[in-house]
CSV table of N, CA and C in Angstrom, one decimal:
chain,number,residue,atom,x,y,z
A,2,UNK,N,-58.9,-72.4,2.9
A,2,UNK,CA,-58.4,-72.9,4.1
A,2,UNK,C,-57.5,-74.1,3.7
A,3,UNK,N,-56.5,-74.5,4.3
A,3,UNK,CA,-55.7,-75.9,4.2
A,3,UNK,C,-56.3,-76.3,5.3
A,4,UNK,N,-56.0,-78.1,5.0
A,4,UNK,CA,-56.0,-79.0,5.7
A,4,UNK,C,-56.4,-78.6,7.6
A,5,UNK,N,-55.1,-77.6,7.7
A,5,UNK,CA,-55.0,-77.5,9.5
A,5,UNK,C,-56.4,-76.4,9.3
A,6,UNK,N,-57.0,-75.8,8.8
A,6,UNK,CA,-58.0,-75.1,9.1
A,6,UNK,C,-57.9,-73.3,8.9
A,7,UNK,N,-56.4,-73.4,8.3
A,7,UNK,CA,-55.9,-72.0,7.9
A,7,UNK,C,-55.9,-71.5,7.1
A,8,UNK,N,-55.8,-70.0,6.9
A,8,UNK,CA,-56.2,-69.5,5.5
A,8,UNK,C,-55.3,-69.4,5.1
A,9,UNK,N,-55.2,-70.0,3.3
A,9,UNK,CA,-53.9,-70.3,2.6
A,9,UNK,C,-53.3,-68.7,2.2
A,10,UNK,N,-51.8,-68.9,2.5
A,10,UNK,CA,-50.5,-67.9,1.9
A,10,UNK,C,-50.9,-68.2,0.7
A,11,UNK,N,-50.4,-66.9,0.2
A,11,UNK,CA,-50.4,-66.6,-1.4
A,11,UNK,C,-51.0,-66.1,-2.3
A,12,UNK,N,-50.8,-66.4,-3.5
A,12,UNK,CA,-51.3,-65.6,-4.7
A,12,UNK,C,-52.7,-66.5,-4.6
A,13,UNK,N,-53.6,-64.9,-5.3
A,13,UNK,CA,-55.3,-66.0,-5.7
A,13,UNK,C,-55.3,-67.0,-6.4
A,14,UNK,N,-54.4,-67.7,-7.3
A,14,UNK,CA,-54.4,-69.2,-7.7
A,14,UNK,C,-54.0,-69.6,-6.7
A,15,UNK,N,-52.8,-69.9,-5.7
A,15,UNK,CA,-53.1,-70.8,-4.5
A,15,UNK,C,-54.2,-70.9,-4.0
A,16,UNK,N,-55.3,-69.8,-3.7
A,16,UNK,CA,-56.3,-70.0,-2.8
A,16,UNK,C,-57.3,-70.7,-3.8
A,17,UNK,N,-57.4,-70.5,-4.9
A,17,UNK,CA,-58.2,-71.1,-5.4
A,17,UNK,C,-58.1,-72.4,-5.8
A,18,UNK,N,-56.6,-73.1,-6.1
A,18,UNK,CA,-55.9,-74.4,-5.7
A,18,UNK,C,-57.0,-75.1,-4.5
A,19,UNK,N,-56.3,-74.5,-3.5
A,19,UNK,CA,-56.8,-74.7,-2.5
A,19,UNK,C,-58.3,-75.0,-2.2
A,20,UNK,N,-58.8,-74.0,-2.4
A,20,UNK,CA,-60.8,-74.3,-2.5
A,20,UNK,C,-61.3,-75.6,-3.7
A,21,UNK,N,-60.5,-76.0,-4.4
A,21,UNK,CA,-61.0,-76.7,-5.1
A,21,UNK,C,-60.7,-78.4,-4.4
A,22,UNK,N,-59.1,-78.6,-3.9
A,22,UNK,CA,-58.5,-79.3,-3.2
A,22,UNK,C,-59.6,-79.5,-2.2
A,23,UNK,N,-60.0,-78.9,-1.4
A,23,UNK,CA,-60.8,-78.7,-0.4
A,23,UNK,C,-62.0,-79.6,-1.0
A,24,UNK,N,-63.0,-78.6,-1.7
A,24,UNK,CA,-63.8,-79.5,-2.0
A,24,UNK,C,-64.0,-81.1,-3.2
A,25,UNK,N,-62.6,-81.4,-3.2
A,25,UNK,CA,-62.6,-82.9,-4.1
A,25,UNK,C,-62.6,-83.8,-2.6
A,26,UNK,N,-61.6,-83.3,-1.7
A,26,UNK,CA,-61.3,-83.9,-0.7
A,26,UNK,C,-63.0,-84.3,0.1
A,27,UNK,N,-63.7,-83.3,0.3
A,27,UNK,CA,-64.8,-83.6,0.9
A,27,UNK,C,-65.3,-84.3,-0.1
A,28,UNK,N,-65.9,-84.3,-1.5
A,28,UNK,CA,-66.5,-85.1,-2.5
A,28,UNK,C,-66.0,-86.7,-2.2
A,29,UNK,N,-64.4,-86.7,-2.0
A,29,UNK,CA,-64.2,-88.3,-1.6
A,29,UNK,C,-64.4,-88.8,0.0
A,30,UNK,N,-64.3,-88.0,0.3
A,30,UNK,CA,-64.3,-88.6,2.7
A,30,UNK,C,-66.3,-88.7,2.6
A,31,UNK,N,-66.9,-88.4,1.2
A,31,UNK,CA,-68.2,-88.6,1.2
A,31,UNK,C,-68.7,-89.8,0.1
A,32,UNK,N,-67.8,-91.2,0.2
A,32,UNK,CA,-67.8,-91.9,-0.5
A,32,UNK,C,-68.0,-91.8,-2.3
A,33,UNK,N,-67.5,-90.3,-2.5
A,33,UNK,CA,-67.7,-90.1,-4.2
A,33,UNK,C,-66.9,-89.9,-5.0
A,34,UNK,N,-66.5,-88.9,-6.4
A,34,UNK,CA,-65.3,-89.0,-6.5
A,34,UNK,C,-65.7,-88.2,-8.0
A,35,UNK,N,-64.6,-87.4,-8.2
A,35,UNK,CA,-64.8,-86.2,-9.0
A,35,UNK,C,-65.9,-86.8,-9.7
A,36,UNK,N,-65.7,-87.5,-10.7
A,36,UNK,CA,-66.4,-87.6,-11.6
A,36,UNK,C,-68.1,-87.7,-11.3
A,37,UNK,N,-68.6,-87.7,-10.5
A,37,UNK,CA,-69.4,-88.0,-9.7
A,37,UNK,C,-70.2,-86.5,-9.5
A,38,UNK,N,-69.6,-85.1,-9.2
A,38,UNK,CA,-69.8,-84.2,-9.6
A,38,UNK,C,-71.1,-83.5,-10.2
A,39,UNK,N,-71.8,-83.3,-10.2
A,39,UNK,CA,-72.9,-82.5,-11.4
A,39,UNK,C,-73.2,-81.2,-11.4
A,40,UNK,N,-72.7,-80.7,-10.0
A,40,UNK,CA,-73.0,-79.1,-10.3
A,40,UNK,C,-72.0,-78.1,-9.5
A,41,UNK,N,-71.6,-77.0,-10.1
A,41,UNK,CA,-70.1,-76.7,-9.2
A,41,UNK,C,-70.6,-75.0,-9.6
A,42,UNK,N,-70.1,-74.2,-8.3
A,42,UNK,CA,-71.1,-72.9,-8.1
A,42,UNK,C,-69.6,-72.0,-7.3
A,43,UNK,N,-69.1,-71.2,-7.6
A,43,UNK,CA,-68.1,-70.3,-7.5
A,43,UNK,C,-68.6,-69.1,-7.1
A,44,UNK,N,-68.1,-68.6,-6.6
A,44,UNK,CA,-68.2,-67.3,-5.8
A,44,UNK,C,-67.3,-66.2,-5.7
A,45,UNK,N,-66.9,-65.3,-6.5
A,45,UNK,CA,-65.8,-64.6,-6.5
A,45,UNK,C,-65.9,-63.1,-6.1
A,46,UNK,N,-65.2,-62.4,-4.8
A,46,UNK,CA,-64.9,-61.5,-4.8
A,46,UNK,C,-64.7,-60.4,-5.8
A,47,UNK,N,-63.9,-60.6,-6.8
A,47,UNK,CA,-63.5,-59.6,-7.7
A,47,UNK,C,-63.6,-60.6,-9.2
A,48,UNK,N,-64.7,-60.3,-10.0
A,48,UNK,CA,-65.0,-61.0,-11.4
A,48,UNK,C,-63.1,-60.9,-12.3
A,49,UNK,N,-63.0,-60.1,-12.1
A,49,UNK,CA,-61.3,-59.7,-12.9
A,49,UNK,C,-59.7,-61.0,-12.5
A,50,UNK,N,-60.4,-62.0,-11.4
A,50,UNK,CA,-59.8,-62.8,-11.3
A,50,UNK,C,-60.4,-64.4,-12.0
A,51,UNK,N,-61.8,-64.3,-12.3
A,51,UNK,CA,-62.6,-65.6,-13.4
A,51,UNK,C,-61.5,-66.4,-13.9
A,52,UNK,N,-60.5,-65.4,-15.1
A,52,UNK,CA,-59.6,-65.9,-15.9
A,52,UNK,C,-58.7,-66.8,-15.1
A,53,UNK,N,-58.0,-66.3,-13.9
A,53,UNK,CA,-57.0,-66.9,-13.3
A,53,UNK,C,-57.6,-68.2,-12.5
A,54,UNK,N,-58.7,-68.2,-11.9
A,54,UNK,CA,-59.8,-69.5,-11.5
A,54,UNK,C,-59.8,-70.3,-12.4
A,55,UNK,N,-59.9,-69.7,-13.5
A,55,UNK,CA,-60.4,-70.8,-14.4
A,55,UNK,C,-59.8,-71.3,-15.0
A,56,UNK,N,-58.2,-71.0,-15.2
A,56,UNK,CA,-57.1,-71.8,-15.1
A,56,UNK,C,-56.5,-72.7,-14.5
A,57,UNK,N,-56.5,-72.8,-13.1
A,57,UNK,CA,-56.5,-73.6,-11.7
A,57,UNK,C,-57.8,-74.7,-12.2
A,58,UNK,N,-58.9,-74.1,-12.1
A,58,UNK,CA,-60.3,-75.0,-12.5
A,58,UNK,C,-60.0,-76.3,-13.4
A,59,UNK,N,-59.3,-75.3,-14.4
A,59,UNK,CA,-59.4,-76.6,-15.9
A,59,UNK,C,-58.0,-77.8,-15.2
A,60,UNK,N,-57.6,-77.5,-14.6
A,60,UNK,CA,-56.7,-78.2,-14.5
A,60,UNK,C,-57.1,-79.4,-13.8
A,61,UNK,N,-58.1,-79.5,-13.1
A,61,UNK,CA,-58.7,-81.0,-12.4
A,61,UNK,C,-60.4,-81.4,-13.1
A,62,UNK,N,-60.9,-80.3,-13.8
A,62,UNK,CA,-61.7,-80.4,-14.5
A,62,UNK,C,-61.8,-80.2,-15.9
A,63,UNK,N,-61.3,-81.2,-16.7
A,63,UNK,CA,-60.6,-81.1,-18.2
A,63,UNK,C,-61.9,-81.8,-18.7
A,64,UNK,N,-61.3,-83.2,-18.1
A,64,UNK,CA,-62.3,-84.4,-18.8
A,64,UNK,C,-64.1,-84.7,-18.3
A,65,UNK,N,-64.1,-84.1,-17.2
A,65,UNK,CA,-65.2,-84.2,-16.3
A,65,UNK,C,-65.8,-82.6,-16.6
A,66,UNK,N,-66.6,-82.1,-17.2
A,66,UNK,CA,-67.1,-80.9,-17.1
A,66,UNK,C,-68.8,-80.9,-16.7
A,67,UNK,N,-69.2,-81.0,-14.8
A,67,UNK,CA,-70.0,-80.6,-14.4
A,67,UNK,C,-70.8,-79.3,-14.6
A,68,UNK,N,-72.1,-79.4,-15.0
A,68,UNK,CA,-72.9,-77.7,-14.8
A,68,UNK,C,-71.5,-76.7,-13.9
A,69,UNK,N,-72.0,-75.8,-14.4
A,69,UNK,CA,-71.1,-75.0,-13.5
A,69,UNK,C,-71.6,-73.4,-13.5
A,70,UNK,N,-71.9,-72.3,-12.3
A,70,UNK,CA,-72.0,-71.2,-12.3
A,70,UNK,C,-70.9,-70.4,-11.9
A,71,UNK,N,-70.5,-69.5,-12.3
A,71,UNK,CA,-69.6,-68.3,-11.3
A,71,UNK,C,-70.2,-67.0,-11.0
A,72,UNK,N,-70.3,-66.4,-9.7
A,72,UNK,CA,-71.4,-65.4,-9.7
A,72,UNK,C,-69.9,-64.2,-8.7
A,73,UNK,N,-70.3,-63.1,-8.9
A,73,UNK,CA,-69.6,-62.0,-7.7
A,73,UNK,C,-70.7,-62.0,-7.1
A,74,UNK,N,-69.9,-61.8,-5.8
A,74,UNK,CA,-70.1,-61.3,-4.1
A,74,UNK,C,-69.4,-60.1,-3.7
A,75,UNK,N,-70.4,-59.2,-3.2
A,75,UNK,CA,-69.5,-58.3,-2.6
A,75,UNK,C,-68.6,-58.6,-1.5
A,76,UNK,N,-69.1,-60.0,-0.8
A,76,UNK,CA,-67.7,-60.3,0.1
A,76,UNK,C,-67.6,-61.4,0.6
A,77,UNK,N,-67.4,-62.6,1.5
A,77,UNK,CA,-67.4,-63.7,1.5
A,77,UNK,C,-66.6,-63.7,3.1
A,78,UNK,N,-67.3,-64.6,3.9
A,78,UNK,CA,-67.2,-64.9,5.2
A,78,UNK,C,-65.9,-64.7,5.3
A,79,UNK,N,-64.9,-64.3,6.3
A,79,UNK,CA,-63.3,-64.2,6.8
A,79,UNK,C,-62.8,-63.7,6.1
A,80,UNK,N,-63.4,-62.9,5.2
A,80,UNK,CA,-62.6,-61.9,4.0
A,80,UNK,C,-62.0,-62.5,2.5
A,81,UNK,N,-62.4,-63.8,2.6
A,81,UNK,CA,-61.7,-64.3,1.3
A,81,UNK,C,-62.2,-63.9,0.3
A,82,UNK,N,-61.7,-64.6,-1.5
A,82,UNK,CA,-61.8,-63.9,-2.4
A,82,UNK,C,-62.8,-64.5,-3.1
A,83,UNK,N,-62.3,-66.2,-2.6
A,83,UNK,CA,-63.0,-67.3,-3.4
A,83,UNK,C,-63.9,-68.3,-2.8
A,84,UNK,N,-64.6,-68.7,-3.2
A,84,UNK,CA,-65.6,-69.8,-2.3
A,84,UNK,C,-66.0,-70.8,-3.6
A,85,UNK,N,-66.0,-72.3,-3.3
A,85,UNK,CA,-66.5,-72.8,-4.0
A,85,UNK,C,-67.6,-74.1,-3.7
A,86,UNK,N,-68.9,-74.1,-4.1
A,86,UNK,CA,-69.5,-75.7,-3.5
A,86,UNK,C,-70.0,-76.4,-4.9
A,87,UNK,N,-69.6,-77.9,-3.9
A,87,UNK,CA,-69.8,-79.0,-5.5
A,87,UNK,C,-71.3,-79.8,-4.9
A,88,UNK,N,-72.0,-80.1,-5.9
A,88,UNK,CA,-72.7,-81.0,-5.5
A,88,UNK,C,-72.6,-82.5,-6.6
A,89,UNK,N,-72.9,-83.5,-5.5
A,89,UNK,CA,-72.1,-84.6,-6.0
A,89,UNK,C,-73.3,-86.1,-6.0
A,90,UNK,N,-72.9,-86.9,-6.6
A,90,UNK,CA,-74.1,-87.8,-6.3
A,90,UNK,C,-72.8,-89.0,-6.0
A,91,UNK,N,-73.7,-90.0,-5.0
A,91,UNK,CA,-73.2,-91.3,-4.6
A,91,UNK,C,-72.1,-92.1,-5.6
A,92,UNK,N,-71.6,-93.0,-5.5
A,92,UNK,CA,-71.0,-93.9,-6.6
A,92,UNK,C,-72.1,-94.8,-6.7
């Protein structure tokens, strides 16, 4: 979803742009901030996209590498492909 509450246009790296955007943005409006991070849990529609996630992924997670799972779902609420939740501790 962006910002206005819509499901993102485009290719699965947009949306998964997007899902991560998403959740840094909640991680900060919750007084914390990537680095802060400890556990990060992915949910993918179709495993054959991992590679392409996990290209988008490395790119805001280079230096900070929290636990992390990625699991398939046979499907995911409003039809999406991707889902992601962080869990985060205080500053």
């Amino acid at each position: 979803y962006t910002t206005e509450n819509k499901l993102v246009d485009g290719d699965f790296q947009a949306r998964s742009e997007q899902v991560i955007k998403n959740a840094l943005s909640i991680v900060k409006d919750s007084n914390s901030q990537l680095e802060n991070i400890v556990k990060v849990n992915i949910f993918l529609t179709d495993m054959n996209n991992f590679g392409k996630f996990n290209e988008i992924y490395a790119k805001y997670f280079n230096a900070h590498k929290p636990a992390r799972s990625c699991v398939a779902v046979k499907e995911l609420p409003l039809g999406v492909d991707v889902e992601m939740e962080v869990i985060a501790v205080e500053n």
